[in-house]
Short mmCIF file of C-alpha atoms and ligand atoms in Angstrom, two decimals:
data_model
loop_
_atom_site.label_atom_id
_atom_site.label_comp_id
_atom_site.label_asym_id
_atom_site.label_seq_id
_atom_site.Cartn_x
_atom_site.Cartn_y
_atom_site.Cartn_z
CA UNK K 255 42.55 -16.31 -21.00
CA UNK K 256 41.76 -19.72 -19.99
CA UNK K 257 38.26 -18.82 -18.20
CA UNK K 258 37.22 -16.27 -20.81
CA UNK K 259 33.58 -16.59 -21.80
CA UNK K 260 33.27 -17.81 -25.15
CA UNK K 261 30.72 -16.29 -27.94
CA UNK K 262 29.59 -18.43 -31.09
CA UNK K 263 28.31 -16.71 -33.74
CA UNK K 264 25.87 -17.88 -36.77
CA UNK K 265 25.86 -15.67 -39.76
CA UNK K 266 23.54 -15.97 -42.19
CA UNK K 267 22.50 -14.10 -45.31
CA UNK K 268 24.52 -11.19 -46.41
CA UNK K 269 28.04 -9.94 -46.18
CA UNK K 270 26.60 -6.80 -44.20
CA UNK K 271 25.92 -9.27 -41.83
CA UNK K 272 29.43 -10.93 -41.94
CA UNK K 273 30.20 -7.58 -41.55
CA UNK K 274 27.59 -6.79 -38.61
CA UNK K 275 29.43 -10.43 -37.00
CA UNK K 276 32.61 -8.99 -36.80
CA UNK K 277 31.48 -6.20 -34.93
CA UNK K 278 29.54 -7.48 -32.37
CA UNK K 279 32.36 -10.28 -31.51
CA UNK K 280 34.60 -6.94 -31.05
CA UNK K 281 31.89 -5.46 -28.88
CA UNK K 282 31.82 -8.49 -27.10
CA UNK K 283 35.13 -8.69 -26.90
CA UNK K 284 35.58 -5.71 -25.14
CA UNK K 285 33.45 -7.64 -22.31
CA UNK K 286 35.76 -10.42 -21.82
CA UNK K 287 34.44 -13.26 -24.23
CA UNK K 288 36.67 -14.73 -27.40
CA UNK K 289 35.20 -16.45 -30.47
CA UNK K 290 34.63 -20.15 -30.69
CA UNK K 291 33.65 -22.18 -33.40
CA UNK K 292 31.88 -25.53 -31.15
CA UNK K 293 29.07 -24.64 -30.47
CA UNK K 294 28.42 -26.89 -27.15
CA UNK K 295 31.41 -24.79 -25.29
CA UNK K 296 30.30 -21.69 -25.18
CA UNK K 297 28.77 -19.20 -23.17
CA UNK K 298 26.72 -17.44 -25.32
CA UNK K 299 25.13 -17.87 -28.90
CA UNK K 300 24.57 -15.24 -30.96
CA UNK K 301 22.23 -15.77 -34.18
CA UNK K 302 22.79 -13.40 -36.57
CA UNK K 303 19.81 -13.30 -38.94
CA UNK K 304 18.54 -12.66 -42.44
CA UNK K 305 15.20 -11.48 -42.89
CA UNK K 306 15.24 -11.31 -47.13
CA UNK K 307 13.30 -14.62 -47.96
CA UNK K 308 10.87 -17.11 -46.55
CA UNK K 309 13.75 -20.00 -46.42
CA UNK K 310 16.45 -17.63 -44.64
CA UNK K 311 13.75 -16.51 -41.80
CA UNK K 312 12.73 -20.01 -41.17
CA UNK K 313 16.19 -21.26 -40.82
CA UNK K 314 16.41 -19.30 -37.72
CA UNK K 315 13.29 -21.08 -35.94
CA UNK K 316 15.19 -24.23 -37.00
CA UNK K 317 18.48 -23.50 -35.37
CA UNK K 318 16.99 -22.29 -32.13
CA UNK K 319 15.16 -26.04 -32.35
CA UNK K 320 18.41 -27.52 -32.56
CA UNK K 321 19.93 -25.34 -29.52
CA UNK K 322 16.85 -26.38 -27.07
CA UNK K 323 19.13 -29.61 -25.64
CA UNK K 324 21.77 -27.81 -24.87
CA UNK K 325 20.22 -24.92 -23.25
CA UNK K 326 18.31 -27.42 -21.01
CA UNK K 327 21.53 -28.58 -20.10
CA UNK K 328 23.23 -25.14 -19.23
CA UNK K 329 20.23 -22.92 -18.32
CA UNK K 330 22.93 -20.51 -17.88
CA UNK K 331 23.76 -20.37 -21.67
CA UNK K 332 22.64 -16.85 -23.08
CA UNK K 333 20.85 -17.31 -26.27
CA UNK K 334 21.13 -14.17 -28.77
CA UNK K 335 19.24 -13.37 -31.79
CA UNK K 336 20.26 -10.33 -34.14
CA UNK K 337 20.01 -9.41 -37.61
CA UNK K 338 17.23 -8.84 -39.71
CA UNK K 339 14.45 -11.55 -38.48
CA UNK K 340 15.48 -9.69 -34.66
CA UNK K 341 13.81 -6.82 -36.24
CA UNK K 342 11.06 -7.78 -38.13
CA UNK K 343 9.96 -10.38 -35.71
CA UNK K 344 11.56 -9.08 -32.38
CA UNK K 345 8.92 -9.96 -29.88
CA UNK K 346 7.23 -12.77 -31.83
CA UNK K 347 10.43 -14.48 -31.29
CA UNK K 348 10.64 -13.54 -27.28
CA UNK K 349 7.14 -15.08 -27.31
CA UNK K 350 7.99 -18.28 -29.20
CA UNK K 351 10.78 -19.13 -28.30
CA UNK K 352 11.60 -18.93 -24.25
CA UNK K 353 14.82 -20.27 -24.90
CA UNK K 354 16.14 -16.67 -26.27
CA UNK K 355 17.50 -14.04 -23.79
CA UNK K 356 18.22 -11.47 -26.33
CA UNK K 357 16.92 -10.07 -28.87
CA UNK K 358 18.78 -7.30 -31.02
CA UNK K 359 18.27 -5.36 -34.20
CA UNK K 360 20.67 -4.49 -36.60
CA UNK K 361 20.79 -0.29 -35.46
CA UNK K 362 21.03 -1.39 -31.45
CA UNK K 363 24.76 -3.22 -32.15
CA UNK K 364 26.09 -1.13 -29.46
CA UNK K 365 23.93 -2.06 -27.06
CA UNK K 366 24.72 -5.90 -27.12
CA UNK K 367 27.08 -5.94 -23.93
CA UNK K 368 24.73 -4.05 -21.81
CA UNK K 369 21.76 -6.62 -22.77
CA UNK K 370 24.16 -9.39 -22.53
CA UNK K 371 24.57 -8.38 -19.12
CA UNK K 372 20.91 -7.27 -18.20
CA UNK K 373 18.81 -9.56 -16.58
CA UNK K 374 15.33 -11.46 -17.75
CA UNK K 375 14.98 -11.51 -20.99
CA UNK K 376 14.98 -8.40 -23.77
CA UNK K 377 14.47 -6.65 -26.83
CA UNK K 378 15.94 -3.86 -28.64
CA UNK K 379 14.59 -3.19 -31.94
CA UNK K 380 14.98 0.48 -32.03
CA UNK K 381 16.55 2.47 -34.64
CA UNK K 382 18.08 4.88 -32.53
CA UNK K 383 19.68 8.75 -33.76
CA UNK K 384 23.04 7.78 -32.50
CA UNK K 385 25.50 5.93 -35.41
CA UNK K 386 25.95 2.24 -34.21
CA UNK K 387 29.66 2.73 -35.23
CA UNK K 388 30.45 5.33 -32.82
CA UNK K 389 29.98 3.43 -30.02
CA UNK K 390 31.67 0.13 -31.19
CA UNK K 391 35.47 -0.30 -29.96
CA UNK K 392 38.53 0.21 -32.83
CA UNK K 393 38.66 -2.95 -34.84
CA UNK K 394 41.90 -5.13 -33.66
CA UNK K 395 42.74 -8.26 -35.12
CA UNK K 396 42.35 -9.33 -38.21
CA UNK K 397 42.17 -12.77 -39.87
CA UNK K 398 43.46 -11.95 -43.57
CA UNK K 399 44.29 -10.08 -46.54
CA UNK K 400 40.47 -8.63 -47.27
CA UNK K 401 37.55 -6.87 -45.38
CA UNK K 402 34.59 -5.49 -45.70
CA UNK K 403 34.35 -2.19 -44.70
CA UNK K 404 30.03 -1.08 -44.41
CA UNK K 405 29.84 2.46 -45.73
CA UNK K 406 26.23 3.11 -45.89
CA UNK K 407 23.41 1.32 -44.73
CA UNK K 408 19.48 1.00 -45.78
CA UNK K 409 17.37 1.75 -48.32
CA UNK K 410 14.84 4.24 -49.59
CA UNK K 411 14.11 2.42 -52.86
CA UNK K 412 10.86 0.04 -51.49
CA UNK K 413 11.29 -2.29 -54.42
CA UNK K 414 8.05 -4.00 -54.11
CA UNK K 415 8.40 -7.44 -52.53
CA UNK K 416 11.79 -6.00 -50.31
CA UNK K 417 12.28 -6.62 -46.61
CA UNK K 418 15.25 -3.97 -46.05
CA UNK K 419 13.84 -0.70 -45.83
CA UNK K 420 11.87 -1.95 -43.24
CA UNK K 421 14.33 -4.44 -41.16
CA UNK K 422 17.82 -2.05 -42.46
CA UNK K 423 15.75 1.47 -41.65
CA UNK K 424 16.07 4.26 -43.65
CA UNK K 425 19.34 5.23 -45.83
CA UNK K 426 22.38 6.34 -43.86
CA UNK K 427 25.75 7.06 -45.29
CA UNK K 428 28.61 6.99 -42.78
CA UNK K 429 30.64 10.14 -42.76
CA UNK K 430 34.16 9.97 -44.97
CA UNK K 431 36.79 10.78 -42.12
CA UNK K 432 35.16 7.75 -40.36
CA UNK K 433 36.11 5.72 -43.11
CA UNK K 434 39.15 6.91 -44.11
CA UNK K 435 40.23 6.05 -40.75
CA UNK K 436 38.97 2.62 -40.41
CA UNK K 437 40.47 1.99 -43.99
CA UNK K 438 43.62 3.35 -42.71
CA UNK K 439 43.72 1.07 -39.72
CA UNK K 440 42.61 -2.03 -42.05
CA UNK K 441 45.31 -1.42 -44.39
CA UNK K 442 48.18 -1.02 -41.75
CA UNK K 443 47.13 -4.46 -40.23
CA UNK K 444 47.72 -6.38 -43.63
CA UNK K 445 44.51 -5.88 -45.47
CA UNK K 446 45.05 -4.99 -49.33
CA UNK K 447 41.28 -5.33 -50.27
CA UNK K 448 38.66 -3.59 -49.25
CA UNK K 449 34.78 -4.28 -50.53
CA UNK K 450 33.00 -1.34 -49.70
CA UNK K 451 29.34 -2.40 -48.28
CA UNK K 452 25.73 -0.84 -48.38
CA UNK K 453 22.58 -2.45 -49.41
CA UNK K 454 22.39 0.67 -51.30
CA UNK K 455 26.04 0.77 -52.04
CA UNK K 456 26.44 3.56 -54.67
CA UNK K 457 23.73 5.98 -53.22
CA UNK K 458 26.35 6.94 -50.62
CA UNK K 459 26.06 10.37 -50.00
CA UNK K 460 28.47 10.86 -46.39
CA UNK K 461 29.58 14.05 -45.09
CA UNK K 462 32.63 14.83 -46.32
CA UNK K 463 35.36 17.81 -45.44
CA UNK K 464 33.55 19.87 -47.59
CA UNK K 465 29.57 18.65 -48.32
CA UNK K 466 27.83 15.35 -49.03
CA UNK K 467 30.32 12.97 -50.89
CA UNK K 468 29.76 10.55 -53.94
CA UNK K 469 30.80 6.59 -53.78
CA UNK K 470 32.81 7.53 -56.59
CA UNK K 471 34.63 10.33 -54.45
CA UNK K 472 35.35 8.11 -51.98
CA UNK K 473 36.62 5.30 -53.86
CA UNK K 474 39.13 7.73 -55.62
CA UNK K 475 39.97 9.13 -51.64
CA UNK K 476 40.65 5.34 -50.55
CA UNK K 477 43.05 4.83 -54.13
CA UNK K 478 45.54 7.12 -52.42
CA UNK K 479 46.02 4.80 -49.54
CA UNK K 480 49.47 2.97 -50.00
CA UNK K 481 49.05 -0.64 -49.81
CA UNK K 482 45.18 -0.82 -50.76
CA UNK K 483 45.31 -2.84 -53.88
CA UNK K 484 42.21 -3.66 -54.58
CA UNK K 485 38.76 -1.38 -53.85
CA UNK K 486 35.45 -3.59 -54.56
CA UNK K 487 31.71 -2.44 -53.45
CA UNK K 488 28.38 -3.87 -53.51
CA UNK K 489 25.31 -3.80 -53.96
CA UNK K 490 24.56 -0.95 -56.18
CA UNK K 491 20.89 0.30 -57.62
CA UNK K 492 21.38 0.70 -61.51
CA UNK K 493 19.27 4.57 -60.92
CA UNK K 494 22.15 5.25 -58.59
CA UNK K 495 25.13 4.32 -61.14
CA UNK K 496 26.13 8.25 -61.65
CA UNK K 497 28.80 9.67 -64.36
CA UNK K 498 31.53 9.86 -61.97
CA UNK K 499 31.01 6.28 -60.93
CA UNK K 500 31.62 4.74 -63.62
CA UNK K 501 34.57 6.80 -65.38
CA UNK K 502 35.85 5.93 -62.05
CA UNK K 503 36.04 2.29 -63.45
CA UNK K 504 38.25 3.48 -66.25
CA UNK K 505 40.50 5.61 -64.06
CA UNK K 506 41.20 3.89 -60.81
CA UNK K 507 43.44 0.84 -61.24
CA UNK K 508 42.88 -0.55 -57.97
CA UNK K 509 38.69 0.04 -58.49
CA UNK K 510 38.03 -4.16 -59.84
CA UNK K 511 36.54 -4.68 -62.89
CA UNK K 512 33.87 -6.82 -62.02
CA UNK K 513 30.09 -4.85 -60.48
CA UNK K 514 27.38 -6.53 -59.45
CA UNK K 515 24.33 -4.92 -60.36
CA UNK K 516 20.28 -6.45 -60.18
CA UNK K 517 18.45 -5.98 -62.34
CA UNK K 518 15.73 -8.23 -61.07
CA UNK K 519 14.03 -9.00 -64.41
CA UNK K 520 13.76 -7.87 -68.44
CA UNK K 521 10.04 -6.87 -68.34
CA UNK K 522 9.08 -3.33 -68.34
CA UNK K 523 5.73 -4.67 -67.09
CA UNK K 524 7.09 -6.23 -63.94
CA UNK K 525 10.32 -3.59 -63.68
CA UNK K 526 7.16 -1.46 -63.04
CA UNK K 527 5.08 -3.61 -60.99
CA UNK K 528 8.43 -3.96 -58.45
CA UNK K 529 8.77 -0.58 -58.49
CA UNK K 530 12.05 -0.68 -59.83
CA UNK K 531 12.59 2.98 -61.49
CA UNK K 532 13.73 1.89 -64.42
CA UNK K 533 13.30 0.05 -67.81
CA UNK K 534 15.09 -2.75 -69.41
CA UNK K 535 16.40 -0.84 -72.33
CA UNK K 536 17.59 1.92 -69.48
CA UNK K 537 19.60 -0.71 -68.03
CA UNK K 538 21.06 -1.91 -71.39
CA UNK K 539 22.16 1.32 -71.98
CA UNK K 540 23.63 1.97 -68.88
CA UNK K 541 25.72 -1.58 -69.49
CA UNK K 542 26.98 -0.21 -72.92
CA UNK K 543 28.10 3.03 -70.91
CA UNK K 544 30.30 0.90 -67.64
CA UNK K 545 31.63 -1.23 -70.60
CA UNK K 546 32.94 1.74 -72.48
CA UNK K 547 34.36 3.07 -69.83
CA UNK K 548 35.70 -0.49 -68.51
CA UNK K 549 35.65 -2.96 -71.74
CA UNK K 550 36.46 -5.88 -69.83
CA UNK K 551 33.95 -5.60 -66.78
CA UNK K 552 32.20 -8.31 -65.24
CA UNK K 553 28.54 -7.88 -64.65
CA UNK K 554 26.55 -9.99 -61.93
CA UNK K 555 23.45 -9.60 -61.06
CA UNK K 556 19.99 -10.61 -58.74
CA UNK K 557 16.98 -12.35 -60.57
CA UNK K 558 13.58 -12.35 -59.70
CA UNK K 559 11.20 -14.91 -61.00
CA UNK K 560 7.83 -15.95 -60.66
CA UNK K 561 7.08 -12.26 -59.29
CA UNK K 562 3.00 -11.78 -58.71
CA UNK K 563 1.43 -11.29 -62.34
CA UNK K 564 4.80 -12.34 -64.14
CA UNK K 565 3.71 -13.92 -67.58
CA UNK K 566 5.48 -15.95 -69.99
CA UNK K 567 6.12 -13.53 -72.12
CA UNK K 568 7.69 -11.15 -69.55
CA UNK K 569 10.15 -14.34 -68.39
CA UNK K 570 11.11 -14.93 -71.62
CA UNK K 571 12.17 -10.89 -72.15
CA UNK K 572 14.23 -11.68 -68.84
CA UNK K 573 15.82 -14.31 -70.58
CA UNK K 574 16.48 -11.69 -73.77
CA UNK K 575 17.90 -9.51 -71.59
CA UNK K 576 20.41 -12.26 -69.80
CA UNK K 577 21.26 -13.30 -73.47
CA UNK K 578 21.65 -9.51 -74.49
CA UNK K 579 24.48 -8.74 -71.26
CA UNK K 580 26.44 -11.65 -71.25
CA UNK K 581 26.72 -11.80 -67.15
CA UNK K 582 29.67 -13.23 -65.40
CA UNK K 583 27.58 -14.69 -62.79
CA UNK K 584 24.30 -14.08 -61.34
CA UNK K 585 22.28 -15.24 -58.11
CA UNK K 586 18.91 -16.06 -58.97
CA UNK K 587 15.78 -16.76 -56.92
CA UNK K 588 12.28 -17.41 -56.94
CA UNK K 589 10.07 -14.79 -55.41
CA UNK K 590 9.04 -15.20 -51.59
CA UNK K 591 6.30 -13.23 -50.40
CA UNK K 592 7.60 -11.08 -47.29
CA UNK K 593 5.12 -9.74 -44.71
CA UNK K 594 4.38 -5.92 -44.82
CA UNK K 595 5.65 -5.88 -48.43
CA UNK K 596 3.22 -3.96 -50.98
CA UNK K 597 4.04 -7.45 -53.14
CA UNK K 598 2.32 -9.91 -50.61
CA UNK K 599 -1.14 -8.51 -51.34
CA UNK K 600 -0.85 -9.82 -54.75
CA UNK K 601 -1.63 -12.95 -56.69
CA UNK K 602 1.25 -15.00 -56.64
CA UNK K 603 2.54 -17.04 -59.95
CA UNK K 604 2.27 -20.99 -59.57
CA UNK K 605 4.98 -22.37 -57.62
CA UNK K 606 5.66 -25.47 -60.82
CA UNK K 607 5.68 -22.47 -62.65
CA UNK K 608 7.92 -20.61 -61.08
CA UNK K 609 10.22 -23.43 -60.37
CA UNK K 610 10.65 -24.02 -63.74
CA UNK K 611 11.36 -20.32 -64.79
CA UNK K 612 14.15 -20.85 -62.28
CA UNK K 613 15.88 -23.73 -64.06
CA UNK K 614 15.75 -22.20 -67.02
CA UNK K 615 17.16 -18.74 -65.96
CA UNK K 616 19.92 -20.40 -64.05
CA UNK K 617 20.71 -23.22 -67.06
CA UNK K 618 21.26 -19.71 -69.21
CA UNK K 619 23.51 -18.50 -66.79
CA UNK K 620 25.73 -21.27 -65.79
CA UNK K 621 26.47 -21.05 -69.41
CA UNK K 622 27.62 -17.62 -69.44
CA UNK K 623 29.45 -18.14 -66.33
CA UNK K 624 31.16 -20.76 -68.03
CA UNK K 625 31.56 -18.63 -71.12
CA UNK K 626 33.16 -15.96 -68.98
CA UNK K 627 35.43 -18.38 -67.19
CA UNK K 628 36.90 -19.99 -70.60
CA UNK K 629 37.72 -16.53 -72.07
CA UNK K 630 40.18 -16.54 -68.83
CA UNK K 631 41.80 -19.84 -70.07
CA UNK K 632 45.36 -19.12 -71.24
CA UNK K 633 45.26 -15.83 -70.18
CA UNK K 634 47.65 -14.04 -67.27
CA UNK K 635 45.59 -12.63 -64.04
CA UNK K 636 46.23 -11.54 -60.66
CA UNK K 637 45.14 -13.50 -57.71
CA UNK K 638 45.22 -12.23 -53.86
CA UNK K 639 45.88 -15.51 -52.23
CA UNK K 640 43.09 -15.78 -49.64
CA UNK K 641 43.89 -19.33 -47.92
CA UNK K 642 45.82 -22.48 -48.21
CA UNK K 643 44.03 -24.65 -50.73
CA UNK K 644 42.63 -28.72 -49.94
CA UNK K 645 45.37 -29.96 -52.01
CA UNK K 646 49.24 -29.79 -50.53
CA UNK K 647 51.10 -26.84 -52.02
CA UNK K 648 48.02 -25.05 -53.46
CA UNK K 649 46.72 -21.88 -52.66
CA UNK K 650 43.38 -20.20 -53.28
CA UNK K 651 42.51 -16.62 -53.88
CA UNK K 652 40.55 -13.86 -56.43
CA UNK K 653 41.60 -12.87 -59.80
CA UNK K 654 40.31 -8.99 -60.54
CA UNK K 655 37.43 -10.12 -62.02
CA UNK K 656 36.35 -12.29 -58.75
CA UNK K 657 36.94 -15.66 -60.07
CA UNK K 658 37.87 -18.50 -57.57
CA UNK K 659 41.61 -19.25 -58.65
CA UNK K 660 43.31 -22.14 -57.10
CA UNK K 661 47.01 -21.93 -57.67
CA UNK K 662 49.66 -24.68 -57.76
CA UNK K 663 52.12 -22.93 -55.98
CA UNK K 664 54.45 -24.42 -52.74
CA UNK K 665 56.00 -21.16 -51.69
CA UNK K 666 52.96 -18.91 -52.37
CA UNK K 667 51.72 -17.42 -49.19
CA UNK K 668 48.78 -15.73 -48.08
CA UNK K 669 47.95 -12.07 -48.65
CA UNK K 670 50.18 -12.12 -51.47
CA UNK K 671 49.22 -10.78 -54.83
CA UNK K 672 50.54 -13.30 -58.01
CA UNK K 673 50.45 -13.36 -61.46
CA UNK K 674 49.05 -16.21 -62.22
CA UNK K 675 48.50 -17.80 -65.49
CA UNK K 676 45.15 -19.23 -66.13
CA UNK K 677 44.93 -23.29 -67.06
CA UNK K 678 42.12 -24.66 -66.57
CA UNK K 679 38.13 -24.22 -65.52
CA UNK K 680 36.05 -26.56 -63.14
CA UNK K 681 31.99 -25.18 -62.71
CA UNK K 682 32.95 -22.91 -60.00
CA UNK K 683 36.27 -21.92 -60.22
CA UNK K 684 39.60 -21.58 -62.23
CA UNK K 685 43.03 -23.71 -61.84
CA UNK K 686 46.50 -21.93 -62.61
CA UNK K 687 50.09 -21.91 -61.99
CA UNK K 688 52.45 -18.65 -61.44
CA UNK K 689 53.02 -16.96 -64.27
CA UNK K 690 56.98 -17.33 -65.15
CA UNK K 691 58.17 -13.95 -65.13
N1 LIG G 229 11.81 -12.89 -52.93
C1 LIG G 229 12.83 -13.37 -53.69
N2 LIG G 229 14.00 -12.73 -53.81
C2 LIG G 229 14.16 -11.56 -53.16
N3 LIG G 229 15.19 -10.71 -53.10
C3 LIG G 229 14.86 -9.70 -52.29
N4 LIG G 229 13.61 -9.86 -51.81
C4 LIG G 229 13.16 -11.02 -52.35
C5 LIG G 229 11.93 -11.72 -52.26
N5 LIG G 229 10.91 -11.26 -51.53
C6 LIG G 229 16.42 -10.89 -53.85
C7 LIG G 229 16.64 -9.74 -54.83
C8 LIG G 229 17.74 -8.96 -54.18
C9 LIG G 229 18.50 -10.05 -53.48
C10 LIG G 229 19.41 -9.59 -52.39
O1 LIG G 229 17.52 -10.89 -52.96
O2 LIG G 229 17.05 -10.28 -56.07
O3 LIG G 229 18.53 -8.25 -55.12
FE1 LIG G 230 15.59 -4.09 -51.43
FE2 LIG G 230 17.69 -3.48 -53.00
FE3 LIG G 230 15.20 -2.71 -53.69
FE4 LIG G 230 16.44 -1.55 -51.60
S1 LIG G 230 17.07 -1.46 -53.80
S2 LIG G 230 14.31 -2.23 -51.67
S3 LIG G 230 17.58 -3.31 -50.74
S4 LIG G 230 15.99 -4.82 -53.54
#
């Protein structure tokens, strides 16, 4: 292999996209070219792009800034962007930027080694009938003891200031023998946990042996596979959180108890104004019902502030509803006006403003994360041990509930699954030993 091509690859944004990554390095791979991680030795670069807010998009226009020298140097160096900037901003980017050969969105995956390999420069932005997967090759190696598996893709919803029904397309569930199969094949090469993807996670709705199945369906399908562990998914709508769903969080010991689910903000007014579906109270009371079935669930969620025509008072009922969940952890962010969103047509809230609404939201919930990580103190847990830790004879993993563990533990090895008994909490993460059996 010592004249393969070589392929770097930038991923930015979500984990569909770490997902997306993986792929297209297989496709690739399929073409002769192996993953490097130094940039200045490869062949081709591959951007692979997130469209969601201003900062993400721009980040892109950056990085092809910084990659000018050395495509001056090697005119031969293929330049790649994909993701979801690729398709929002396909040929803007052709016209911009002459360093880039390719451009390629998310729905044309397949297609990468044959524009790879075309000529001149080009674009492929389309979303075609054909399933992306089909075409890809089978999945071979694999680097450790989780994966992502994507199970449905897009989004109908057209929450008001929302990139991804546009960039992602339209819903799509993959069909279930599809992904039994690739679950299957994960499983026998050493993966115990699978996270279950879709930007629309828990409106999956693929074709089963016998009709349309639920999430929940196939999450109790995937339980029966010997050696899967663990069964995560993300990101769910709280409209699409049906009853079988979450009894399924009571019932299936390998389904984690920990759910991220946004909720964007606590005002009806501006639940309304995003076009969210749903009130605050509605999403209260759907908490009370995943907690019943699950008591010791971890909620995360997305917030939204400074949203056009957000008051005071409506941040402050954001802040009641933080206080009346008690999340685990939350990502927050201050809104970005996106092009072609019904959102950017309307005022925007002062950025000072705004910026402070932020500090105060995440002040709140760095102190319910903390809350949440102290009630783990002294307590027993179970940690897949993901890597080899900074510190000799320490290992790092997940506990259930998705905290950061690191473990003292010299013979520990990755991919295995320890009881671990909680000692300690730093801001991000918890510290433990094995748990003396
Ligand atoms: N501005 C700020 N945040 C946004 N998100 C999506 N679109 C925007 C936007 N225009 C956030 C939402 C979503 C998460 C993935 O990103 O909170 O849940
Ligand atoms: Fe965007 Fe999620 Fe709303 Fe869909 S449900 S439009 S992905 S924020």
């Amino acid at each position: 292999m010592a004249d393969a091509k070589k392929l770097f690859i930038k991923t930015y944004g979500c984990q569909m996209n770490v997902y997306d990554s993986e792929r297209m390095a297989e496709a690739m791979g399929a073409e002769g070219y192996v993953l490097t991680e130094a940039v200045e030795e490869a062949d081709m670069v591959l951007l692979n792009t997130c469209h969601i807010r201003e900062k993400a998009s721009e980040k892109l226009y950056s990085d092809l800034g910084r990659l000018k020298p050395l495509k001056a140097a090697r005119p031969d160096l293929k330049i790649g962007v994909a993701g979801c900037v690729a398709q929002a901003e396909g040929e803007e980017i052709i016209r911009r930027m002459p360093l880039v050969d390719l451009v390629v969105g998310p729905q044309s995956y397949h297609r990468l080694p044959a524009l790879a390999k075309a000529p001149g420069r080009s674009v492929d932005t389309e979303f075609p009938p054909e399933d992306k997967f089909d075409h890809l090759p089978e999945r071979k190696a694999l680097r450790g003891p989780t994966a992502f598996l994507t199970v449905q893709e897009g989004c109908d919803k057209f929450c008001a200031f929302c990139v991804v029904p546009y960039t992602r397309g339209a819903e799509v569930s993959r069909p279930v023998s599809r992904l039994m199969a690739e679950a299957e094949d994960l499983v026998a090469r050493g993966v115990c946990e699978i996270t279950l993807l879709g930007q629309n996670v828990n409106a999956y709705h693929g074709e089963g042996p016998d009709g349309p199945w639920s999430l929940a369906r196939l999450i109790r399908n995937l339980a029966r596979i010997e050696g899967l562990a663990r069964i995560r998914y993300t990101t769910s709508h709280p409209n699409d959180m049906d009853e079988d769903l979450i009894a399924a969080h009571g019932e299936v010991t390998q389904l984690m108890p920990y759910l991220h689910l946004p909720v964007q903000s606590g005002s009806d007014r501006i639940l309304k104004a995003m076009n969210r579906k749903h009130t605050a109270d509605q999403y209260l009371r759907l908490v009370e019902r995943i907690r019943a079935a699950r008591p010791d669930i971890l909620l995360s969620s997305d917030f939204i502030v400074g949203f056009p025509g957000e008051t005071d008072q409506d941040f402050r009922q954001t802040l009641d509803l933080i206080r009346a969940v008690g999340f685990g952890a939350a990502f927050s962010f201050k809104y970005s006006s996106r092009p072609g969103t019904p959102a950017a047509e309307r005022h925007p809230v002062d950025g000072d403003v705004a910026d402070e609404r932020l500090q105060l939201l995440q002040a709140l919930i760095t102190e319910q994360q903390r809350a949440a990580q102290m009630v783990m103190v002294g307590k027993e847990v179970t940690v897949l041990y993901e890597k080899s830790g900074r510190l000799p004879g320490q290992m790092v993993g997940k506990s259930d509930h998705l905290h950061a563990v690191h473990v003292r533990d010299s013979s520990g090895q990755v991919g295995d699954l320890v009881r671990v008994r909680i000692v300690g909490s730093a801001p991000n993460s918890l510290s433990g030993e094995p748990a003396i059996p």
